[in-house]
Amino acid sequence: MTDMPQITLPDGESVPAYGQGTWHMGESRGRHADEVAALKLGIELGITLIDTAEMYGNGVAEEIVAEAMGGNRDELFIVSKVLPYNASRQGTIAACERSLKRLKTDRIDLYLLHWRGSHPFAETIAAFDRLQRDGKIRHHGVSNLDRSDMEEWVRAGGQAVASNQILYNLARRGPEYDLIPWCRDRKISIMAYSPIEQGRMLGHKALGEIARRRGATPAQVALAWLLRQDGMIVIPKATMQDHVRENLGALDLVLDQQDLADLDKAFPPPRGRSSLGML
Ligand SMILES: NC(=O)c1ccc[n+]([C@@H]2O[C@H](COP(=O)([O-])OP(=O)(O)OC[C@H]3O[C@@H](n4cnc5c(N)ncnc54)[C@H](OP(=O)(O)O)[C@@H]3O)[C@@H](O)[C@H]2O)c1
């Protein structure tokens, strides 16, 4: 079992800084057993946070999470998301009920608005408040909201927002300019999604060089760079069991000043504002 680093949510609760993603799970019957096995392995190795969404595999990813978690529900921190077109007051509540059924649980630990749609934030927030009062979700958060959207979310009554899940990795450092500092000032956690850019960044020369001299792998370097940041939750997805094990090894890698300087050179921090990317 790995000693899992923790971050603190705005209400003081500690949650794991590292979890398993599930996007593209549930899309193919042929991969079903491997997907359940990968999540199960992660749980056995001590990865207790799982990120899913009603969108993934049209709900089947949530069923896969249920299958993998088995009798371990109380040890896990489950994150799921409502689709923007379901995010009206009644629609959010109905979507959450469906997710609870698929997840075979009575509560979701963190429930997010997946991205901004046409329903007013106030309606989604009212639904989140209701679900929280009824014990069906424990925390609420958002995803893919840029700084001005975050300000609007808070103004619309969403002061209790616990997390913003965003596209953030070495190759996507734009949010460092103002979104991440804005969230950090308010103790709102950041969940970094696509932390290895879905594998596309792993051939980068600088990552390879640092990995070689540190006896690590490019994926571990990319994940360790995220994990060293305050209030950051990192959620790589892996169906291959070797990937689950390899990625977890990032927790043992502490990057030094030279590594960080080399990474800044290869993946420069932002010099100005850019709009938030989304995959
Ligand atoms: N809120 C949002 O809008 C949003 C958007 C995107 C993602 N997310 C969440 O964030 C999670 C992670 O993001 P992601 O799935 O887009 O991308 P990711 O975690 O950056 O990359 C996943 C891909 O990389 C491969 N991989 C994993 N570890 C590897 C390794 N060590 N070496 C080589 N390849 C490796 C996986 O292959 P195998 O599966 O074959 O092992 C998979 O194809 C998602 O699963 C989802 O839960 C949220």
CSV table of C-alpha atoms in Angstrom, one decimal, residues 11-247:
chain,number,residue,atom,x,y,z
A,11,ASP,CA,-14.0,22.9,4.6
A,12,GLY,CA,-10.9,21.2,6.1
A,13,GLU,CA,-11.5,17.7,4.9
A,14,SER,CA,-8.4,15.8,3.7
A,15,VAL,CA,-8.6,14.0,0.4
A,16,PRO,CA,-6.0,12.1,-1.6
A,17,ALA,CA,-3.9,14.2,-4.0
A,18,TYR,CA,-3.8,11.3,-6.5
A,19,GLY,CA,-6.6,9.3,-8.1
A,20,GLN,CA,-7.7,7.2,-11.1
A,21,GLY,CA,-9.4,8.7,-14.1
A,22,THR,CA,-12.1,6.7,-16.1
A,23,TRP,CA,-12.7,8.6,-19.4
A,24,HIS,CA,-13.1,6.2,-22.3
A,25,MET,CA,-13.9,3.4,-19.9
A,26,GLY,CA,-17.1,1.6,-20.6
A,27,GLU,CA,-16.9,2.2,-24.4
A,28,SER,CA,-16.0,-1.3,-25.4
A,29,ARG,CA,-17.3,-4.6,-24.0
A,30,GLY,CA,-14.0,-6.2,-24.9
A,31,ARG,CA,-12.1,-3.9,-22.5
A,32,HIS,CA,-14.6,-4.2,-19.7
A,33,ALA,CA,-12.7,-6.8,-17.6
A,34,ASP,CA,-9.4,-5.0,-18.1
A,35,GLU,CA,-10.9,-1.7,-17.0
A,36,VAL,CA,-12.4,-3.2,-13.8
A,37,ALA,CA,-9.1,-5.0,-13.1
A,38,ALA,CA,-7.1,-1.8,-13.5
A,39,LEU,CA,-9.3,0.2,-11.1
A,40,LYS,CA,-9.3,-2.8,-8.6
A,41,LEU,CA,-5.5,-2.9,-8.8
A,42,GLY,CA,-5.3,0.8,-8.1
A,43,ILE,CA,-7.6,0.4,-5.1
A,44,GLU,CA,-5.5,-2.5,-3.8
A,45,LEU,CA,-2.4,-0.3,-4.2
A,46,GLY,CA,-4.0,2.5,-2.1
A,47,ILE,CA,-5.5,4.8,-4.8
A,48,THR,CA,-8.8,5.7,-3.1
A,49,LEU,CA,-10.0,8.6,-5.2
A,50,ILE,CA,-11.7,7.7,-8.5
A,51,ASP,CA,-12.9,10.3,-11.0
A,52,THR,CA,-15.8,9.4,-13.3
A,53,ALA,CA,-18.8,11.1,-15.0
A,54,GLU,CA,-22.3,10.3,-16.3
A,55,MET,CA,-20.8,11.1,-19.7
A,56,TYR,CA,-18.1,8.4,-19.7
A,57,GLY,CA,-19.2,5.4,-21.7
A,58,ASN,CA,-22.8,6.8,-21.5
A,59,GLY,CA,-22.9,5.8,-17.8
A,60,VAL,CA,-21.1,2.5,-18.2
A,61,ALA,CA,-17.9,3.9,-16.6
A,62,GLU,CA,-19.8,4.5,-13.4
A,63,GLU,CA,-21.0,0.9,-13.5
A,64,ILE,CA,-17.4,-0.2,-13.9
A,65,VAL,CA,-16.4,2.0,-10.9
A,66,ALA,CA,-19.1,0.2,-8.9
A,67,GLU,CA,-17.9,-3.2,-10.0
A,68,ALA,CA,-14.3,-2.3,-9.1
A,69,MET,CA,-15.1,-0.8,-5.7
A,70,GLY,CA,-17.1,-3.8,-4.5
A,71,GLY,CA,-17.3,-3.7,-0.7
A,72,ASN,CA,-14.7,-0.9,-0.4
A,73,ARG,CA,-17.1,2.0,-0.7
A,74,ASP,CA,-16.3,3.6,2.6
A,75,GLU,CA,-12.6,3.7,1.9
A,76,LEU,CA,-13.1,5.5,-1.4
A,77,PHE,CA,-13.6,9.1,-2.5
A,78,ILE,CA,-15.9,9.1,-5.6
A,79,VAL,CA,-16.0,12.1,-7.9
A,80,SER,CA,-18.7,12.2,-10.6
A,81,LYS,CA,-20.1,14.9,-12.9
A,82,VAL,CA,-23.4,16.2,-14.3
A,83,LEU,CA,-23.5,17.0,-18.0
A,84,PRO,CA,-24.2,20.7,-18.7
A,85,TYR,CA,-27.5,20.0,-20.6
A,86,ASN,CA,-28.8,18.1,-17.5
A,87,ALA,CA,-27.7,20.9,-15.2
A,88,SER,CA,-31.1,22.5,-14.5
A,89,ARG,CA,-32.4,22.4,-11.0
A,90,GLN,CA,-34.5,19.3,-11.5
A,91,GLY,CA,-32.2,17.8,-14.2
A,92,THR,CA,-29.2,17.9,-11.9
A,93,ILE,CA,-31.1,16.0,-9.2
A,94,ALA,CA,-32.4,13.4,-11.6
A,95,ALA,CA,-28.9,13.0,-13.1
A,96,CYS,CA,-27.4,12.5,-9.7
A,97,GLU,CA,-30.0,9.9,-8.8
A,98,ARG,CA,-29.1,8.0,-12.0
A,99,SER,CA,-25.4,8.2,-11.2
A,100,LEU,CA,-26.0,6.9,-7.6
A,101,LYS,CA,-27.8,3.9,-9.0
A,102,ARG,CA,-25.1,3.1,-11.5
A,103,LEU,CA,-22.4,3.6,-8.9
A,104,LYS,CA,-24.5,1.4,-6.5
A,105,THR,CA,-23.9,3.9,-3.6
A,106,ASP,CA,-25.9,6.3,-1.5
A,107,ARG,CA,-23.6,9.3,-1.9
A,108,ILE,CA,-21.1,10.9,-4.3
A,109,ASP,CA,-18.2,12.5,-2.4
A,110,LEU,CA,-17.6,15.3,-4.9
A,111,TYR,CA,-20.1,16.2,-7.6
A,112,LEU,CA,-19.0,18.5,-10.4
A,113,LEU,CA,-20.7,20.5,-13.2
A,114,HIS,CA,-18.8,19.0,-16.2
A,115,TRP,CA,-18.5,22.2,-18.1
A,116,ARG,CA,-20.5,25.4,-18.6
A,117,GLY,CA,-23.8,25.0,-20.5
A,118,SER,CA,-26.9,27.1,-21.0
A,119,HIS,CA,-28.6,26.5,-17.6
A,120,PRO,CA,-28.0,29.4,-15.2
A,121,PHE,CA,-25.4,28.6,-12.5
A,122,ALA,CA,-27.9,29.5,-9.8
A,123,GLU,CA,-30.1,26.6,-10.8
A,124,THR,CA,-27.2,24.1,-10.7
A,125,ILE,CA,-26.1,25.5,-7.4
A,126,ALA,CA,-29.6,25.2,-6.0
A,127,ALA,CA,-29.7,21.6,-7.0
A,128,PHE,CA,-26.2,20.9,-5.5
A,129,ASP,CA,-27.3,22.5,-2.2
A,130,ARG,CA,-30.4,20.3,-2.2
A,131,LEU,CA,-28.4,17.2,-2.9
A,132,GLN,CA,-25.9,18.1,-0.2
A,133,ARG,CA,-28.7,18.7,2.3
A,134,ASP,CA,-30.2,15.3,1.4
A,135,GLY,CA,-26.8,13.6,1.9
A,136,LYS,CA,-26.6,12.5,-1.7
A,137,ILE,CA,-23.4,14.5,-2.4
A,138,ARG,CA,-20.8,15.5,0.2
A,139,HIS,CA,-19.1,18.3,-1.7
A,140,HIS,CA,-19.8,20.2,-5.0
A,141,GLY,CA,-17.4,21.5,-7.5
A,142,VAL,CA,-17.0,22.5,-11.2
A,143,SER,CA,-14.9,21.6,-14.2
A,144,ASN,CA,-13.5,23.5,-17.1
A,145,LEU,CA,-14.4,26.9,-15.6
A,146,ASP,CA,-12.0,29.7,-16.3
A,147,ARG,CA,-11.4,32.6,-13.9
A,148,SER,CA,-14.3,34.8,-15.0
A,149,ASP,CA,-16.7,31.8,-14.9
A,150,MET,CA,-15.4,31.0,-11.4
A,151,GLU,CA,-16.2,34.5,-10.2
A,152,GLU,CA,-19.6,34.2,-11.7
A,153,TRP,CA,-20.1,30.8,-10.0
A,154,VAL,CA,-19.3,32.3,-6.6
A,155,ARG,CA,-21.5,35.3,-7.2
A,156,ALA,CA,-24.4,33.0,-8.1
A,157,GLY,CA,-24.1,31.4,-4.6
A,158,GLY,CA,-21.5,28.7,-5.2
A,159,GLN,CA,-19.1,29.9,-2.4
A,160,ALA,CA,-18.8,26.3,-1.2
A,161,VAL,CA,-17.2,25.1,-4.4
A,162,ALA,CA,-14.5,22.6,-3.3
A,163,SER,CA,-12.7,22.0,-6.6
A,164,ASN,CA,-12.2,23.0,-10.2
A,165,GLN,CA,-11.2,20.2,-12.5
A,166,ILE,CA,-9.2,21.5,-15.4
A,167,LEU,CA,-6.9,20.6,-18.3
A,168,TYR,CA,-3.5,21.2,-16.7
A,169,ASN,CA,-0.2,19.5,-17.3
A,170,LEU,CA,3.4,20.5,-18.4
A,171,ALA,CA,2.3,21.2,-21.9
A,172,ARG,CA,-0.8,23.2,-20.8
A,173,ARG,CA,0.5,25.7,-18.3
A,174,GLY,CA,-1.9,28.5,-19.1
A,175,PRO,CA,-4.0,28.2,-15.9
A,176,GLU,CA,-0.9,29.1,-13.9
A,177,TYR,CA,-1.3,32.7,-15.0
A,178,ASP,CA,-4.4,33.6,-13.0
A,179,LEU,CA,-6.9,30.7,-12.6
A,180,ILE,CA,-4.8,28.6,-10.3
A,181,PRO,CA,-3.7,31.5,-8.1
A,182,TRP,CA,-7.3,32.7,-7.9
A,183,CYS,CA,-8.4,29.2,-6.7
A,184,ARG,CA,-5.5,28.8,-4.4
A,185,ASP,CA,-6.3,32.2,-2.7
A,186,ARG,CA,-9.7,30.8,-1.9
A,187,LYS,CA,-8.4,27.3,-1.0
A,188,ILE,CA,-10.4,25.8,-3.9
A,189,SER,CA,-8.6,22.6,-5.0
A,190,ILE,CA,-7.5,22.0,-8.6
A,191,MET,CA,-7.9,18.6,-10.2
A,192,ALA,CA,-5.5,18.3,-13.0
A,193,TYR,CA,-7.0,16.2,-15.8
A,194,SER,CA,-5.2,14.6,-18.7
A,195,PRO,CA,-2.0,15.0,-16.6
A,196,ILE,CA,0.1,13.2,-19.2
A,197,GLU,CA,-1.7,14.8,-22.1
A,198,GLN,CA,-3.3,11.4,-22.9
A,199,GLY,CA,0.2,10.0,-23.5
A,200,ARG,CA,1.1,12.5,-26.2
A,201,MET,CA,3.7,14.3,-24.2
A,202,LEU,CA,5.7,11.3,-23.2
A,203,GLY,CA,8.0,11.4,-26.2
A,204,HIS,CA,9.3,14.9,-25.3
A,205,LYS,CA,13.1,15.0,-25.2
A,206,ALA,CA,13.4,17.0,-22.0
A,207,LEU,CA,11.0,14.5,-20.1
A,208,GLY,CA,13.1,11.6,-21.5
A,209,GLU,CA,16.4,13.2,-20.3
A,210,ILE,CA,15.2,14.0,-16.8
A,211,ALA,CA,13.6,10.5,-16.5
A,212,ARG,CA,16.9,8.9,-17.5
A,213,ARG,CA,19.0,10.7,-15.0
A,214,ARG,CA,16.5,10.2,-12.2
A,215,GLY,CA,16.0,6.5,-13.0
A,216,ALA,CA,12.3,7.2,-13.6
A,217,THR,CA,10.0,7.3,-16.6
A,218,PRO,CA,8.6,10.3,-18.6
A,219,ALA,CA,5.1,9.7,-17.2
A,220,GLN,CA,6.5,9.7,-13.6
A,221,VAL,CA,8.3,13.0,-14.2
A,222,ALA,CA,5.2,14.6,-15.7
A,223,LEU,CA,3.0,13.4,-12.7
A,224,ALA,CA,5.6,14.3,-10.1
A,225,TRP,CA,5.7,17.8,-11.4
A,226,LEU,CA,2.0,18.2,-10.8
A,227,LEU,CA,2.0,16.4,-7.5
A,228,ARG,CA,4.5,18.8,-5.9
A,229,GLN,CA,2.0,21.6,-6.2
A,230,ASP,CA,-0.2,22.8,-3.3
A,231,GLY,CA,-3.9,21.9,-3.4
A,232,MET,CA,-3.4,19.8,-6.6
A,233,ILE,CA,-5.2,16.5,-7.2
A,234,VAL,CA,-3.8,14.5,-10.1
A,235,ILE,CA,-6.0,11.9,-11.9
A,236,PRO,CA,-4.2,9.9,-14.6
A,237,LYS,CA,-6.3,7.2,-16.3
A,238,ALA,CA,-4.8,3.8,-17.1
A,239,THR,CA,-6.4,0.6,-18.3
A,240,MET,CA,-3.1,-1.2,-18.6
A,241,GLN,CA,-2.0,-2.6,-15.2
A,242,ASP,CA,1.6,-1.7,-15.9
A,243,HIS,CA,0.6,1.9,-16.4
A,244,VAL,CA,-1.3,1.9,-13.1
A,245,ARG,CA,1.9,0.7,-11.3
A,246,GLU,CA,4.3,2.9,-13.2
A,247,ASN,CA,2.2,6.1,-12.7
